[in-house]
Tab-separated table of N, CA and C in Angstrom:
chain	number	residue	atom	x	y	z
A	1094	MET	N	0.845	-1.175	0.000
A	1094	MET	CA	0.000	0.000	0.000
A	1094	MET	C	0.890	1.237	0.000
A	1095	ARG	N	0.512	2.226	-0.769
A	1095	ARG	CA	1.241	3.488	-0.797
A	1095	ARG	C	0.689	4.410	0.289
A	1096	ILE	N	1.599	5.018	1.023
A	1096	ILE	CA	1.219	6.005	2.035
A	1096	ILE	C	1.778	7.339	1.565
A	1097	PHE	N	0.880	8.246	1.193
A	1097	PHE	CA	1.263	9.569	0.713
A	1097	PHE	C	1.322	10.518	1.902
A	1098	ILE	N	2.430	11.234	2.030
A	1098	ILE	CA	2.596	12.216	3.094
A	1098	ILE	C	2.678	13.579	2.420
A	1099	PHE	N	1.605	14.344	2.562
A	1099	PHE	CA	1.495	15.651	1.932
A	1099	PHE	C	1.495	16.735	2.999
A	1100	GLY	N	1.840	17.927	2.597
A	1100	GLY	CA	1.812	19.072	3.501
A	1100	GLY	C	2.677	20.185	2.950
A	1101	ASN	N	2.632	21.308	3.625
A	1101	ASN	CA	3.369	22.483	3.208
A	1101	ASN	C	4.870	22.250	3.304
A	1102	ILE	N	5.626	23.123	2.704
A	1102	ILE	CA	7.076	23.111	2.832
A	1102	ILE	C	7.412	23.361	4.299
A	1103	ASN	N	8.283	22.542	4.871
A	1103	ASN	CA	8.695	22.650	6.283
A	1103	ASN	C	7.571	22.371	7.271
A	1104	SER	N	6.582	21.607	6.866
A	1104	SER	CA	5.460	21.307	7.769
A	1104	SER	C	5.749	20.149	8.711
A	1105	GLY	N	6.736	19.318	8.381
A	1105	GLY	CA	7.048	18.152	9.196
A	1105	GLY	C	6.839	16.836	8.469
A	1106	LYS	N	6.719	16.892	7.151
A	1106	LYS	CA	6.514	15.674	6.359
A	1106	LYS	C	7.661	14.686	6.538
A	1107	SER	N	8.884	15.181	6.477
A	1107	SER	CA	10.049	14.292	6.607
A	1107	SER	C	10.123	13.670	7.988
A	1108	THR	N	9.756	14.430	9.000
A	1108	THR	CA	9.748	13.895	10.366
A	1108	THR	C	8.737	12.762	10.482
A	1109	LEU	N	7.543	12.962	9.930
A	1109	LEU	CA	6.529	11.913	9.945
A	1109	LEU	C	7.006	10.702	9.146
A	1110	LEU	N	7.611	10.937	7.992
A	1110	LEU	CA	8.119	9.832	7.184
A	1110	LEU	C	9.168	9.041	7.961
A	1111	ASP	N	10.039	9.726	8.682
A	1111	ASP	CA	11.066	9.033	9.470
A	1111	ASP	C	10.448	8.133	10.536
A	1112	VAL	N	9.341	8.554	11.123
A	1112	VAL	CA	8.640	7.721	12.108
A	1112	VAL	C	8.000	6.520	11.414
A	1113	LEU	N	7.363	6.765	10.276
A	1113	LEU	CA	6.686	5.685	9.553
A	1113	LEU	C	7.655	4.647	9.001
A	1114	LYS	N	8.858	5.063	8.620
A	1114	LYS	CA	9.786	4.071	8.063
A	1114	LYS	C	10.292	3.110	9.133
A	1115	ILE	N	10.178	3.478	10.398
A	1115	ILE	CA	10.481	2.535	11.481
A	1115	ILE	C	9.382	1.481	11.544
A	1116	ARG	N	8.147	1.911	11.377
A	1116	ARG	CA	6.993	1.004	11.414
A	1116	ARG	C	6.903	0.143	10.163
A	1117	TYR	N	7.343	0.694	9.030
A	1117	TYR	CA	7.266	0.003	7.737
A	1117	TYR	C	8.659	-0.055	7.092
A	1118	PRO	N	9.601	-0.786	7.690
A	1118	PRO	CA	10.976	-0.792	7.165
A	1118	PRO	C	11.103	-1.394	5.766
A	1119	GLN	N	10.143	-2.199	5.363
A	1119	GLN	CA	10.199	-2.826	4.044
A	1119	GLN	C	9.700	-1.892	2.936
A	1120	TYR	N	9.127	-0.758	3.295
A	1120	TYR	CA	8.577	0.168	2.306
A	1120	TYR	C	9.688	0.989	1.647
A	1121	SER	N	9.516	1.252	0.364
A	1121	SER	CA	10.418	2.156	-0.345
A	1121	SER	C	10.143	3.585	0.114
A	1122	ILE	N	11.179	4.405	0.136
A	1122	ILE	CA	11.057	5.814	0.508
A	1122	ILE	C	11.197	6.633	-0.771
A	1123	LEU	N	10.162	7.400	-1.101
A	1123	LEU	CA	10.172	8.210	-2.320
A	1123	LEU	C	9.859	9.658	-1.957
A	1124	ARG	N	10.860	10.512	-2.109
A	1124	ARG	CA	10.720	11.944	-1.805
A	1124	ARG	C	10.971	12.733	-3.089
A	1125	ILE	N	10.076	13.647	-3.412
A	1125	ILE	CA	10.249	14.435	-4.632
A	1125	ILE	C	11.574	15.185	-4.624
A	1126	ASP	N	12.010	15.673	-3.472
A	1126	ASP	CA	13.267	16.424	-3.439
A	1126	ASP	C	14.468	15.553	-3.800
A	1127	ASP	N	14.414	14.263	-3.495
A	1127	ASP	CA	15.492	13.361	-3.916
A	1127	ASP	C	15.557	13.286	-5.442
A	1128	PHE	N	14.394	13.284	-6.080
A	1128	PHE	CA	14.338	13.234	-7.540
A	1128	PHE	C	14.776	14.563	-8.139
A	1129	ARG	N	14.457	15.674	-7.474
A	1129	ARG	CA	14.929	16.982	-7.951
A	1129	ARG	C	16.452	17.065	-7.863
A	1130	ARG	N	17.026	16.535	-6.788
A	1130	ARG	CA	18.485	16.551	-6.662
A	1130	ARG	C	19.141	15.665	-7.727
A	1131	LYS	N	18.498	14.547	-8.054
A	1131	LYS	CA	19.067	13.613	-9.030
A	1131	LYS	C	18.912	14.106	-10.472
A	1132	TYR	N	17.732	14.634	-10.820
A	1132	TYR	CA	17.431	14.972	-12.204
A	1132	TYR	C	17.311	16.468	-12.487
A	1133	GLY	N	17.077	17.273	-11.466
A	1133	GLY	CA	16.810	18.689	-11.677
A	1133	GLY	C	18.064	19.528	-11.852
A	1134	LYS	N	17.892	20.620	-12.584
A	1134	LYS	CA	18.974	21.584	-12.798
A	1134	LYS	C	18.516	22.988	-12.437
A	1135	GLY	N	17.337	23.099	-11.829
A	1135	GLY	CA	16.813	24.407	-11.464
A	1135	GLY	C	15.967	25.052	-12.544
A	1136	ASP	N	15.729	24.336	-13.643
A	1136	ASP	CA	14.890	24.867	-14.713
A	1136	ASP	C	13.603	24.042	-14.803
A	1137	ILE	N	12.634	24.590	-15.474
A	1137	ILE	CA	11.319	23.955	-15.554
A	1137	ILE	C	11.395	22.605	-16.264
A	1138	GLU	N	12.128	22.541	-17.366
A	1138	GLU	CA	12.195	21.295	-18.137
A	1138	GLU	C	12.750	20.133	-17.310
A	1139	SER	N	13.854	20.356	-16.618
A	1139	SER	CA	14.434	19.262	-15.830
A	1139	SER	C	13.575	18.942	-14.614
A	1140	ASP	N	12.868	19.946	-14.072
A	1140	ASP	CA	11.987	19.663	-12.942
A	1140	ASP	C	10.797	18.816	-13.384
A	1141	LEU	N	10.263	19.098	-14.560
A	1141	LEU	CA	9.168	18.270	-15.078
A	1141	LEU	C	9.638	16.834	-15.290
A	1142	TYR	N	10.870	16.680	-15.747
A	1142	TYR	CA	11.432	15.340	-15.914
A	1142	TYR	C	11.583	14.654	-14.554
A	1143	ALA	N	12.078	15.389	-13.554
A	1143	ALA	CA	12.213	14.838	-12.198
A	1143	ALA	C	10.850	14.413	-11.662
A	1144	GLN	N	9.827	15.228	-11.916
A	1144	GLN	CA	8.475	14.881	-11.476
A	1144	GLN	C	7.986	13.612	-12.163
A	1145	GLU	N	8.249	13.493	-13.458
A	1145	GLU	CA	7.822	12.301	-14.194
A	1145	GLU	C	8.515	11.053	-13.652
A	1146	MET	N	9.802	11.159	-13.378
A	1146	MET	CA	10.547	10.028	-12.809
A	1146	MET	C	10.003	9.673	-11.423
A	1147	PHE	N	9.613	10.687	-10.661
A	1147	PHE	CA	9.026	10.477	-9.334
A	1147	PHE	C	7.706	9.719	-9.455
A	1148	VAL	N	6.820	10.183	-10.320
A	1148	VAL	CA	5.520	9.525	-10.502
A	1148	VAL	C	5.725	8.088	-10.972
A	1149	GLN	N	6.648	7.867	-11.900
A	1149	GLN	CA	6.923	6.508	-12.374
A	1149	GLN	C	7.429	5.618	-11.245
A	1150	ALA	N	8.298	6.157	-10.401
A	1150	ALA	CA	8.815	5.377	-9.270
A	1150	ALA	C	7.694	5.022	-8.303
A	1151	VAL	N	6.795	5.966	-8.063
A	1151	VAL	CA	5.669	5.690	-7.166
A	1151	VAL	C	4.778	4.604	-7.767
A	1152	LEU	N	4.552	4.658	-9.070
A	1152	LEU	CA	3.759	3.622	-9.737
A	1152	LEU	C	4.427	2.255	-9.646
A	1153	GLU	N	5.747	2.225	-9.690
A	1153	GLU	CA	6.489	0.961	-9.672
A	1153	GLU	C	6.591	0.339	-8.283
A	1154	HIS	N	6.397	1.118	-7.242
A	1154	HIS	CA	6.534	0.618	-5.868
A	1154	HIS	C	5.168	0.603	-5.188
A	1155	GLU	N	4.600	-0.578	-5.088
A	1155	GLU	CA	3.273	-0.696	-4.484
A	1155	GLU	C	3.299	-0.372	-2.996
A	1156	ASN	N	4.381	-0.737	-2.319
A	1156	ASN	CA	4.537	-0.433	-0.896
A	1156	ASN	C	5.578	0.666	-0.759
A	1157	ALA	N	5.105	1.893	-0.564
A	1157	ALA	CA	6.021	3.028	-0.520
A	1157	ALA	C	5.496	4.120	0.393
A	1158	LEU	N	6.430	4.818	1.001
A	1158	LEU	CA	6.146	6.049	1.727
A	1158	LEU	C	6.519	7.171	0.771
A	1159	VAL	N	5.540	7.991	0.400
A	1159	VAL	CA	5.703	8.976	-0.661
A	1159	VAL	C	5.554	10.378	-0.083
A	1160	GLU	N	6.599	11.199	-0.219
A	1160	GLU	CA	6.586	12.552	0.349
A	1160	GLU	C	6.596	13.616	-0.739
A	1161	SER	N	5.641	14.543	-0.633
A	1161	SER	CA	5.505	15.655	-1.570
A	1161	SER	C	4.545	16.659	-0.947
A	1162	THR	N	4.491	17.883	-1.491
A	1162	THR	CA	3.468	18.802	-0.986
A	1162	THR	C	2.084	18.297	-1.372
A	1163	GLY	N	1.998	17.572	-2.493
A	1163	GLY	CA	0.708	17.059	-2.946
A	1163	GLY	C	-0.096	18.077	-3.723
A	1164	LEU	N	0.523	19.201	-4.055
A	1164	LEU	CA	-0.181	20.278	-4.751
A	1164	LEU	C	0.546	20.654	-6.034
A	1165	GLY	N	-0.012	21.584	-6.755
A	1165	GLY	CA	0.621	22.083	-7.967
A	1165	GLY	C	0.605	21.059	-9.086
A	1166	PRO	N	1.463	21.265	-10.086
A	1166	PRO	CA	1.504	20.349	-11.233
A	1166	PRO	C	1.787	18.903	-10.828
A	1167	LEU	N	2.679	18.713	-9.870
A	1167	LEU	CA	2.986	17.349	-9.430
A	1167	LEU	C	1.783	16.720	-8.741
A	1168	GLY	N	1.089	17.473	-7.920
A	1168	GLY	CA	-0.113	16.958	-7.269
A	1168	GLY	C	-1.151	16.510	-8.283
A	1169	GLN	N	-1.295	17.286	-9.343
A	1169	GLN	CA	-2.240	16.925	-10.399
A	1169	GLN	C	-1.810	15.636	-11.094
A	1170	ARG	N	-0.513	15.486	-11.331
A	1170	ARG	CA	-0.016	14.266	-11.973
A	1170	ARG	C	-0.249	13.045	-11.084
A	1171	LEU	N	-0.021	13.207	-9.785
A	1171	LEU	CA	-0.280	12.100	-8.859
A	1171	LEU	C	-1.763	11.748	-8.842
A	1172	LYS	N	-2.600	12.773	-8.839
A	1172	LYS	CA	-4.049	12.558	-8.839
A	1172	LYS	C	-4.467	11.735	-10.057
A	1173	GLU	N	-3.957	12.097	-11.205
A	1173	GLU	CA	-4.306	11.381	-12.433
A	1173	GLU	C	-3.749	9.958	-12.434
A	1174	ALA	N	-2.533	9.790	-11.952
A	1174	ALA	CA	-1.880	8.476	-11.984
A	1174	ALA	C	-2.499	7.484	-11.008
A	1175	PHE	N	-3.036	7.976	-9.895
A	1175	PHE	CA	-3.498	7.073	-8.841
A	1175	PHE	C	-5.006	7.086	-8.636
A	1176	HIS	N	-5.721	7.633	-9.576
A	1176	HIS	CA	-7.177	7.658	-9.471
A	1176	HIS	C	-7.717	6.241	-9.289
A	1177	GLY	N	-8.386	5.999	-8.158
A	1177	GLY	CA	-9.022	4.711	-7.905
A	1177	GLY	C	-8.126	3.635	-7.339
A	1178	LEU	N	-6.849	3.900	-7.151
A	1178	LEU	CA	-5.942	2.889	-6.608
A	1178	LEU	C	-5.916	2.946	-5.084
A	1179	LEU	N	-5.466	1.854	-4.470
A	1179	LEU	CA	-5.370	1.802	-3.017
A	1179	LEU	C	-4.263	2.707	-2.504
A	1180	GLY	N	-4.508	3.314	-1.356
A	1180	GLY	CA	-3.503	4.155	-0.730
A	1180	GLY	C	-4.083	4.913	0.439
A	1181	VAL	N	-3.202	5.548	1.173
A	1181	VAL	CA	-3.586	6.372	2.315
A	1181	VAL	C	-2.925	7.730	2.125
A	1182	ILE	N	-3.663	8.791	2.404
A	1182	ILE	CA	-3.105	10.140	2.351
A	1182	ILE	C	-3.051	10.690	3.763
A	1183	LEU	N	-1.863	11.092	4.181
A	1183	LEU	CA	-1.682	11.774	5.454
A	1183	LEU	C	-1.288	13.208	5.131
A	1184	TYR	N	-2.045	14.168	5.634
A	1184	TYR	CA	-1.744	15.577	5.383
A	1184	TYR	C	-1.230	16.197	6.673
A	1185	VAL	N	-0.014	16.725	6.637
A	1185	VAL	CA	0.591	17.369	7.797
A	1185	VAL	C	0.167	18.835	7.767
A	1186	ASP	N	-0.713	19.204	8.682
A	1186	ASP	CA	-1.287	20.548	8.722
A	1186	ASP	C	-0.572	21.361	9.800
A	1187	THR	N	0.375	22.182	9.381
A	1187	THR	CA	1.189	22.980	10.287
A	1187	THR	C	0.940	24.456	9.997
A	1188	PRO	N	0.786	25.283	11.028
A	1188	PRO	CA	0.566	26.718	10.795
A	1188	PRO	C	1.693	27.333	9.955
A	1189	ILE	N	1.326	28.262	9.079
A	1189	ILE	CA	2.281	28.878	8.164
A	1189	ILE	C	3.426	29.552	8.913
A	1190	TYR	N	3.145	30.184	10.058
A	1190	TYR	CA	4.212	30.872	10.789
A	1190	TYR	C	5.283	29.881	11.238
A	1191	LEU	N	4.870	28.672	11.604
A	1191	LEU	CA	5.826	27.662	12.039
A	1191	LEU	C	6.642	27.137	10.852
A	1192	CYS	N	5.990	26.957	9.712
A	1192	CYS	CA	6.715	26.543	8.505
A	1192	CYS	C	7.782	27.582	8.148
A	1193	LEU	N	7.434	28.861	8.260
A	1193	LEU	CA	8.386	29.928	7.956
A	1193	LEU	C	9.543	29.940	8.947
A	1194	GLU	N	9.254	29.703	10.223
A	1194	GLU	CA	10.302	29.668	11.245
A	1194	GLU	C	11.295	28.536	10.991
A	1195	ARG	N	10.847	27.466	10.380
A	1195	ARG	CA	11.683	26.279	10.165
A	1195	ARG	C	12.570	26.359	8.925
A	1196	ILE	N	12.469	27.414	8.156
A	1196	ILE	CA	13.245	27.495	6.923
A	1196	ILE	C	14.736	27.441	7.238
A	1197	ASP	N	15.418	26.529	6.569
A	1197	ASP	CA	16.858	26.355	6.703
A	1197	ASP	C	17.476	26.552	5.318
A	1198	PRO	N	18.093	27.719	5.082
A	1198	PRO	CA	18.666	27.986	3.755
A	1198	PRO	C	19.663	26.920	3.301
A	1199	GLU	N	20.371	26.311	4.228
A	1199	GLU	CA	21.330	25.260	3.869
A	1199	GLU	C	20.626	24.071	3.220
A	1200	LYS	N	19.458	23.736	3.743
A	1200	LYS	CA	18.690	22.610	3.204
A	1200	LYS	C	18.243	22.896	1.767
A	1201	PHE	N	17.773	24.105	1.523
A	1201	PHE	CA	17.211	24.434	0.220
A	1201	PHE	C	18.266	24.677	-0.849
A	1202	LYS	N	19.474	25.051	-0.462
A	1202	LYS	CA	20.480	25.333	-1.488
A	1202	LYS	C	20.955	24.063	-2.190
A	1203	ASN	N	20.701	22.902	-1.607
A	1203	ASN	CA	21.126	21.637	-2.204
A	1203	ASN	C	20.080	21.009	-3.117
A	1204	THR	N	18.914	21.630	-3.216
A	1204	THR	CA	17.844	21.094	-4.063
A	1204	THR	C	17.516	22.114	-5.144
A	1205	PRO	N	17.652	21.754	-6.423
A	1205	PRO	CA	17.371	22.702	-7.507
A	1205	PRO	C	15.872	22.859	-7.760
A	1206	TYR	N	15.297	23.915	-7.206
A	1206	TYR	CA	13.880	24.207	-7.411
A	1206	TYR	C	13.724	25.167	-8.584
A	1207	PRO	N	12.813	24.881	-9.518
A	1207	PRO	CA	12.552	25.840	-10.591
A	1207	PRO	C	11.658	26.963	-10.082
A	1208	VAL	N	11.519	27.991	-10.884
A	1208	VAL	CA	10.743	29.164	-10.498
A	1208	VAL	C	9.303	28.818	-10.160
A	1209	PHE	N	8.669	27.871	-10.877
A	1209	PHE	CA	7.251	27.604	-10.657
A	1209	PHE	C	6.974	26.691	-9.471
A	1210	SER	N	8.005	26.185	-8.801
A	1210	SER	CA	7.778	25.261	-7.688
A	1210	SER	C	6.893	25.891	-6.627
A	1211	GLU	N	6.260	25.023	-5.860
A	1211	GLU	CA	5.349	25.462	-4.830
A	1211	GLU	C	6.055	26.377	-3.826
A	1212	THR	N	5.346	27.394	-3.365
A	1212	THR	CA	5.855	28.264	-2.314
A	1212	THR	C	5.000	28.059	-1.081
A	1213	LEU	N	5.491	28.526	0.044
A	1213	LEU	CA	4.715	28.400	1.280
A	1213	LEU	C	3.350	29.056	1.138
A	1214	GLU	N	3.337	30.252	0.556
A	1214	GLU	CA	2.073	30.970	0.432
A	1214	GLU	C	1.106	30.239	-0.488
A	1215	ASN	N	1.608	29.715	-1.604
A	1215	ASN	CA	0.735	28.997	-2.537
A	1215	ASN	C	0.147	27.749	-1.907
A	1216	THR	N	0.971	26.978	-1.223
A	1216	THR	CA	0.458	25.744	-0.648
A	1216	THR	C	-0.426	26.024	0.545
A	1217	ALA	N	-0.130	27.072	1.300
A	1217	ALA	CA	-0.929	27.381	2.481
A	1217	ALA	C	-2.311	27.885	2.105
A	1218	HIS	N	-2.417	28.560	0.968
A	1218	HIS	CA	-3.691	29.171	0.598
A	1218	HIS	C	-4.411	28.447	-0.531
A	1219	SER	N	-3.975	27.246	-0.837
A	1219	SER	CA	-4.559	26.547	-1.982
A	1219	SER	C	-5.991	26.097	-1.742
A	1220	GLY	N	-6.318	25.780	-0.485
A	1220	GLY	CA	-7.667	25.330	-0.184
A	1220	GLY	C	-7.924	23.885	-0.553
A	1221	GLU	N	-6.988	23.241	-1.219
A	1221	GLU	CA	-7.186	21.859	-1.640
A	1221	GLU	C	-6.613	20.890	-0.622
A	1222	SER	N	-5.497	21.196	-0.066
A	1222	SER	CA	-4.757	20.409	0.926
A	1222	SER	C	-5.071	18.922	0.852
A	1223	CYS	N	-5.661	18.380	1.915
A	1223	CYS	CA	-5.834	16.931	1.985
A	1223	CYS	C	-6.960	16.428	1.090
A	1224	HIS	N	-7.673	17.303	0.443
A	1224	HIS	CA	-8.748	16.867	-0.451
A	1224	HIS	C	-8.255	16.799	-1.894
A	1225	LEU	N	-6.952	16.657	-2.056
A	1225	LEU	CA	-6.352	16.649	-3.380
A	1225	LEU	C	-6.969	15.597	-4.286
A	1226	PHE	N	-7.035	14.380	-3.815
A	1226	PHE	CA	-7.702	13.347	-4.603
A	1226	PHE	C	-8.209	12.256	-3.686
A	1227	ARG	N	-9.252	11.609	-4.144
A	1227	ARG	CA	-9.818	10.528	-3.368
A	1227	ARG	C	-9.127	9.232	-3.772
A	1228	THR	N	-8.872	8.413	-2.802
A	1228	THR	CA	-8.257	7.120	-3.067
A	1228	THR	C	-8.884	6.105	-2.132
A	1229	LYS	N	-8.887	4.874	-2.517
A	1229	LYS	CA	-9.444	3.826	-1.666
A	1229	LYS	C	-8.473	3.529	-0.540
A	1230	VAL	N	-8.976	3.368	0.650
A	1230	VAL	CA	-8.138	3.056	1.802
A	1230	VAL	C	-8.293	1.582	2.119
A	1231	ALA	N	-7.171	0.894	2.163
A	1231	ALA	CA	-7.200	-0.531	2.495
A	1231	ALA	C	-7.487	-0.694	3.976
A	1232	THR	N	-8.358	-1.598	4.311
A	1232	THR	CA	-8.640	-1.892	5.715
A	1232	THR	C	-8.327	-3.351	5.976
A	1233	SER	N	-7.771	-3.596	7.146
A	1233	SER	CA	-7.466	-4.991	7.476
A	1233	SER	C	-7.913	-5.321	8.874
């Protein structure tokens, strides 16, 4: 089962993922920023390629912890790719002031973000948050 961890930039998604990977050590870890570091060059074209590689990796790994904001162009691609498939969405809802306080310039300088990438303000005011897409939840 795929577990999607969505939320604003600096909301605590990685912290939650770190807790979940202890519970699910056999799950693949898929973070969009890892794909941006591998494939991105800071331009739109390479970021779109990184996003495509990310979506393909998520499709290839049935048991995965998937970290992304869940919004913007990538969120739309995930919505289209996983329509009707099994999964769980966890949305980390953190106040914008706290996300801003957590900004670490050292962290961001190592990831090539293009100009159109999600910003704190865009993700905080999108209104879509955890209602990005409906997916079936596996129950056992």
